[in-house]
GROMACS .gro file of C-alpha atoms in nm:
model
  181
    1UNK     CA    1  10.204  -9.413 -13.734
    2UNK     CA    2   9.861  -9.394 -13.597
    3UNK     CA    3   9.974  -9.325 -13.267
    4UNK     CA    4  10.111  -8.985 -13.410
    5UNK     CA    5   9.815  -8.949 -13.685
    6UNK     CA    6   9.576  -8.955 -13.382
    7UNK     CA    7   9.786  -8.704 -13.173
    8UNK     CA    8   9.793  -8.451 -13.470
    9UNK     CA    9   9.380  -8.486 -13.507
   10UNK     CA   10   9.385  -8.450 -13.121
   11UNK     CA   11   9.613  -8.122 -13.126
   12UNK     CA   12   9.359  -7.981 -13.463
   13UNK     CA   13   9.052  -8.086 -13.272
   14UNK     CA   14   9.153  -7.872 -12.916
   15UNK     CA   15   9.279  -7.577 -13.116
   16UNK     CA   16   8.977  -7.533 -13.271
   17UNK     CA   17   8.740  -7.628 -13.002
   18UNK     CA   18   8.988  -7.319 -12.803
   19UNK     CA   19   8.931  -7.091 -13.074
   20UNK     CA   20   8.533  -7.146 -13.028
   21UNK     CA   21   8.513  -7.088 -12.700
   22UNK     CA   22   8.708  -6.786 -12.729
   23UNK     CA   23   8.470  -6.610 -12.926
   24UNK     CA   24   8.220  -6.719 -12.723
   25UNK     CA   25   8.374  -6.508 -12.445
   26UNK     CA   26   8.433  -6.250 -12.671
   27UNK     CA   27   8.056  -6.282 -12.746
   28UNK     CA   28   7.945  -6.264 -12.411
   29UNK     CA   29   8.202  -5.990 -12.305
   30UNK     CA   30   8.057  -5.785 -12.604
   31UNK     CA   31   7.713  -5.868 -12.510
   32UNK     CA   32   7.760  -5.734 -12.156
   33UNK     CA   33   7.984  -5.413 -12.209
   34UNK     CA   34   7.630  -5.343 -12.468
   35UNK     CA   35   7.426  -5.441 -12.129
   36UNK     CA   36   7.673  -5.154 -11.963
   37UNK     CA   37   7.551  -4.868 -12.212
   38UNK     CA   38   7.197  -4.924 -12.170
   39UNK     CA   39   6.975  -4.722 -11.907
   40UNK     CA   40   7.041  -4.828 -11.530
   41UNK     CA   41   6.865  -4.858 -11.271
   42UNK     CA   42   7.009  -4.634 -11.024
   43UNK     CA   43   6.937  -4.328 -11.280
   44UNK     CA   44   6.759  -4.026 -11.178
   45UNK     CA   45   6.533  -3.876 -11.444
   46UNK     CA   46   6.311  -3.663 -11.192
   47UNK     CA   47   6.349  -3.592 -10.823
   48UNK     CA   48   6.026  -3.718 -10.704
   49UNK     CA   49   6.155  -4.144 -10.595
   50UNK     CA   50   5.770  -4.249 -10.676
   51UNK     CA   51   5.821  -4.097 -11.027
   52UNK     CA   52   6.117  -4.187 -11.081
   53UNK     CA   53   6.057  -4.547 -11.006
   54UNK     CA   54   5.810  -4.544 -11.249
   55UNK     CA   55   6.009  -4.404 -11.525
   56UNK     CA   56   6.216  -4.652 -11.495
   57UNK     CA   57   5.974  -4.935 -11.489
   58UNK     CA   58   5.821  -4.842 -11.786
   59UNK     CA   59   6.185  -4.823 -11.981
   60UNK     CA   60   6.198  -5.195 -11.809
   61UNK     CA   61   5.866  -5.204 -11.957
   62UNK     CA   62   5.971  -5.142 -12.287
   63UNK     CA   63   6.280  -5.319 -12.234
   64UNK     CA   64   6.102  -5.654 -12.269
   65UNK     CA   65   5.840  -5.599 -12.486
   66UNK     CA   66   6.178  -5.530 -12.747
   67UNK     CA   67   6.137  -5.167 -12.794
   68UNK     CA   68   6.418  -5.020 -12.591
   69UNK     CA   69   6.434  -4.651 -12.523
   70UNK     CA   70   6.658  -4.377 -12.615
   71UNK     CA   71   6.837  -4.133 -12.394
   72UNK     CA   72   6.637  -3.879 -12.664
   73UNK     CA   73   6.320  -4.126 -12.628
   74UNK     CA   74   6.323  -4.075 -12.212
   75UNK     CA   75   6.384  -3.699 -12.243
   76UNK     CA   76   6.071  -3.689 -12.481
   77UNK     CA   77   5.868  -3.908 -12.256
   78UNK     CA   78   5.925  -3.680 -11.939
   79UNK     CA   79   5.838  -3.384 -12.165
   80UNK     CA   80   5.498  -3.569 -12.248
   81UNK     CA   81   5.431  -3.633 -11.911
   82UNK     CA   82   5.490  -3.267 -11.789
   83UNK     CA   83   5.280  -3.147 -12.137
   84UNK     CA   84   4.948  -3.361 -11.972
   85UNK     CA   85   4.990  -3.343 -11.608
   86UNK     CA   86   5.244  -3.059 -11.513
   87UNK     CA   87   5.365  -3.059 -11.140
   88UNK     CA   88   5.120  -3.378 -11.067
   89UNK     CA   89   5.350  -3.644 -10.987
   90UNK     CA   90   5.059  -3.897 -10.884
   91UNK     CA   91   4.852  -3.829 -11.223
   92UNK     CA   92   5.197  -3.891 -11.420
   93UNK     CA   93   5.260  -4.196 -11.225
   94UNK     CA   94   4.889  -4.309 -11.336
   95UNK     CA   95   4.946  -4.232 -11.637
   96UNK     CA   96   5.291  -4.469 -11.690
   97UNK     CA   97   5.126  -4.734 -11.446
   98UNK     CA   98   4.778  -4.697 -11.713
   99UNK     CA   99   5.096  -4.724 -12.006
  100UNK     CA  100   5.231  -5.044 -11.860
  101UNK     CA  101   4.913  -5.242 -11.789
  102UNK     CA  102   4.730  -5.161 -12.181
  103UNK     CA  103   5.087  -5.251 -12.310
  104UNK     CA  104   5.129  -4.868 -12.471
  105UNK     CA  105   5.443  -4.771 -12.623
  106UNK     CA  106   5.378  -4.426 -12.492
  107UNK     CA  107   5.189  -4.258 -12.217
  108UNK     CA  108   4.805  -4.134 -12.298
  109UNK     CA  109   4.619  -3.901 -12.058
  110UNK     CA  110   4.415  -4.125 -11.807
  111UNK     CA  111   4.069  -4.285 -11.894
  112UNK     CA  112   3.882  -4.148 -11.582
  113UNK     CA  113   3.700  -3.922 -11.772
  114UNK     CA  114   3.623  -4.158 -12.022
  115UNK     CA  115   3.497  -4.428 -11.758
  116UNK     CA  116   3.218  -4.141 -11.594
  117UNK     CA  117   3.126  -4.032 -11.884
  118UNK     CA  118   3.016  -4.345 -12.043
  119UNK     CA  119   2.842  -4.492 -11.716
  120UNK     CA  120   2.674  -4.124 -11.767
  121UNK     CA  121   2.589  -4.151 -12.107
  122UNK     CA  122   2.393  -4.510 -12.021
  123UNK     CA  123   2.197  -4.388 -11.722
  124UNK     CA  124   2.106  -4.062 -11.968
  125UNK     CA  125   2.006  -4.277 -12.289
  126UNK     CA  126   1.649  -4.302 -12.261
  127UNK     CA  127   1.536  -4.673 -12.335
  128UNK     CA  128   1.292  -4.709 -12.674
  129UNK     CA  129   1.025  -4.866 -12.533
  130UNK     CA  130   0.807  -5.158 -12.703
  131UNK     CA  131   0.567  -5.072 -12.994
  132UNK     CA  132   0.301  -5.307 -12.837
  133UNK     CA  133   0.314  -5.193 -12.486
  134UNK     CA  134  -0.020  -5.041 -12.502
  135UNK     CA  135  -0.200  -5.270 -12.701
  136UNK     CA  136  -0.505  -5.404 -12.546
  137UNK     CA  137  -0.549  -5.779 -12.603
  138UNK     CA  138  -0.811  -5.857 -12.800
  139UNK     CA  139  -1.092  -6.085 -12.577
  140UNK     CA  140  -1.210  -6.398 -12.814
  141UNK     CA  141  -1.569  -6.506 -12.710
  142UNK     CA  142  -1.518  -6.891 -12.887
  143UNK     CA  143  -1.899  -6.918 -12.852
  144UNK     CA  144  -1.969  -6.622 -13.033
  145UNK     CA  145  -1.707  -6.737 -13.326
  146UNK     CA  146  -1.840  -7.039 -13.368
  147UNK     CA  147  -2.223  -6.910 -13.383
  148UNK     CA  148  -2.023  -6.691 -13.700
  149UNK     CA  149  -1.860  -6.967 -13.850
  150UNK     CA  150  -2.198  -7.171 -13.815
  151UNK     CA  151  -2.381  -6.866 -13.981
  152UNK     CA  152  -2.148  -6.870 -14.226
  153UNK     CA  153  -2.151  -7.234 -14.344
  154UNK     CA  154  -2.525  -7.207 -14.342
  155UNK     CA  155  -2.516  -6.935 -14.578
  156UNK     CA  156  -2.286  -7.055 -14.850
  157UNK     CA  157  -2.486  -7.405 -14.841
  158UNK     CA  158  -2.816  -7.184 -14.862
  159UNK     CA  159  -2.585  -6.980 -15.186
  160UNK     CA  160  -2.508  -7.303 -15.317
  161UNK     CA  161  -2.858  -7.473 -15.349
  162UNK     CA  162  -2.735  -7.790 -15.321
  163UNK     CA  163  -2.928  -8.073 -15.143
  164UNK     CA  164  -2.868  -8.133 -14.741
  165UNK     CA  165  -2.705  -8.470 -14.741
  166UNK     CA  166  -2.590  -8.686 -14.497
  167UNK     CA  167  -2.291  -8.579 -14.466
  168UNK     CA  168  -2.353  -8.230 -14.438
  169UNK     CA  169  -2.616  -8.295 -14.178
  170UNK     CA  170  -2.379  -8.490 -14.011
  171UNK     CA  171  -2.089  -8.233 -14.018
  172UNK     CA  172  -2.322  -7.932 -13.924
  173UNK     CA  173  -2.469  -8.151 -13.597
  174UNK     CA  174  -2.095  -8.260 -13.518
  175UNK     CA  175  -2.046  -7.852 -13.494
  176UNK     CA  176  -2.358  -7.788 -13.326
  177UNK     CA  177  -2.269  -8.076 -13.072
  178UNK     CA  178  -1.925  -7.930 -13.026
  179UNK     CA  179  -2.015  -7.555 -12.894
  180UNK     CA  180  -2.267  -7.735 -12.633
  181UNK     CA  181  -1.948  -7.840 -12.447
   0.00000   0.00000   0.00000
């Protein structure tokens, strides 16, 4: 009895495991006849090989960053390309290349103009200079300042009227010993 309980759980367990790996082919047959439909790479979009092979890196392009292009989406693109560089296969190339490399969706006219322009604009651009570039520096005489300072002490003691004490005397001669050095 558990002989044949354990053949019939063997039988249910193969049938089943069968049945999932034949919709895994399925899957994977499914999966490549969708492969099948999509651009390949023997296609000829233009006759010039260079420009070609750049078409068809940048679908590849697209390809893996998950935006996949159209048969109506390539047709456009080579339109675009013709609309900003007509009959100039090597500016249309630099143009996808430029595409591929800044991660575009689309094609852009080139940046060259850009790039001289701005190294223009910096050479042009006059530099502001410094408020205080022609300010002469003042020259301290430290004698003289302390002969003003020392007038000046003198004359709020004489505007005081107050007795010279010791300690005044003291401070004054401290001062007057100081500017002798």
């Amino acid at each position: 009895q558990d002989q044949t309980q354990d053949q019939t759980q063997d039988q249910t367990q193969d049938q089943t495991q069968d049945q999932t790996i034949n919709k895994q082919n399925e899957t994977k047959q499914n999966q490549t006849k969708k492969k099948d439909t999509n651009v390949s790479q023997e296609k000829r979009f233009v006759e010039h090989e260079k420009l070609n092979t750049a078409i068809l890196d940048f679908i590849e392009f697209r390809k893996n960053i998950k935006n996949p292009m159209t048969e109506r989406a390539i047709k456009l693109l080579i339109n675009k390309l013709n609309d900003l560089a007509a009959n100039d296969e090597q500016k249309q190339i630099a143009m996808l290349e430029q595409s591929i490399l800044a991660g575009w969706k689309s094609v852009y006219p080139l940046d060259d103009n850009k790039q001289n322009s701005s190294k223009k604009t910096v050479q042009a651009t006059p530099v502001k200079q410094n408020r205080f570039v022609n300010y002469e520096q003042r020259q301290w005489d430290f004698k003289e300042l302390e002969n003003l300072e020392r007038e000046r002490l003198a004359q709020e003691a004489d505007n005081r009227e107050k007795p010279k004490d010791e300690r005044y005397m003291a401070l004054l001669a401290k001062i007057e010993g100081g500017s002798n050095t």
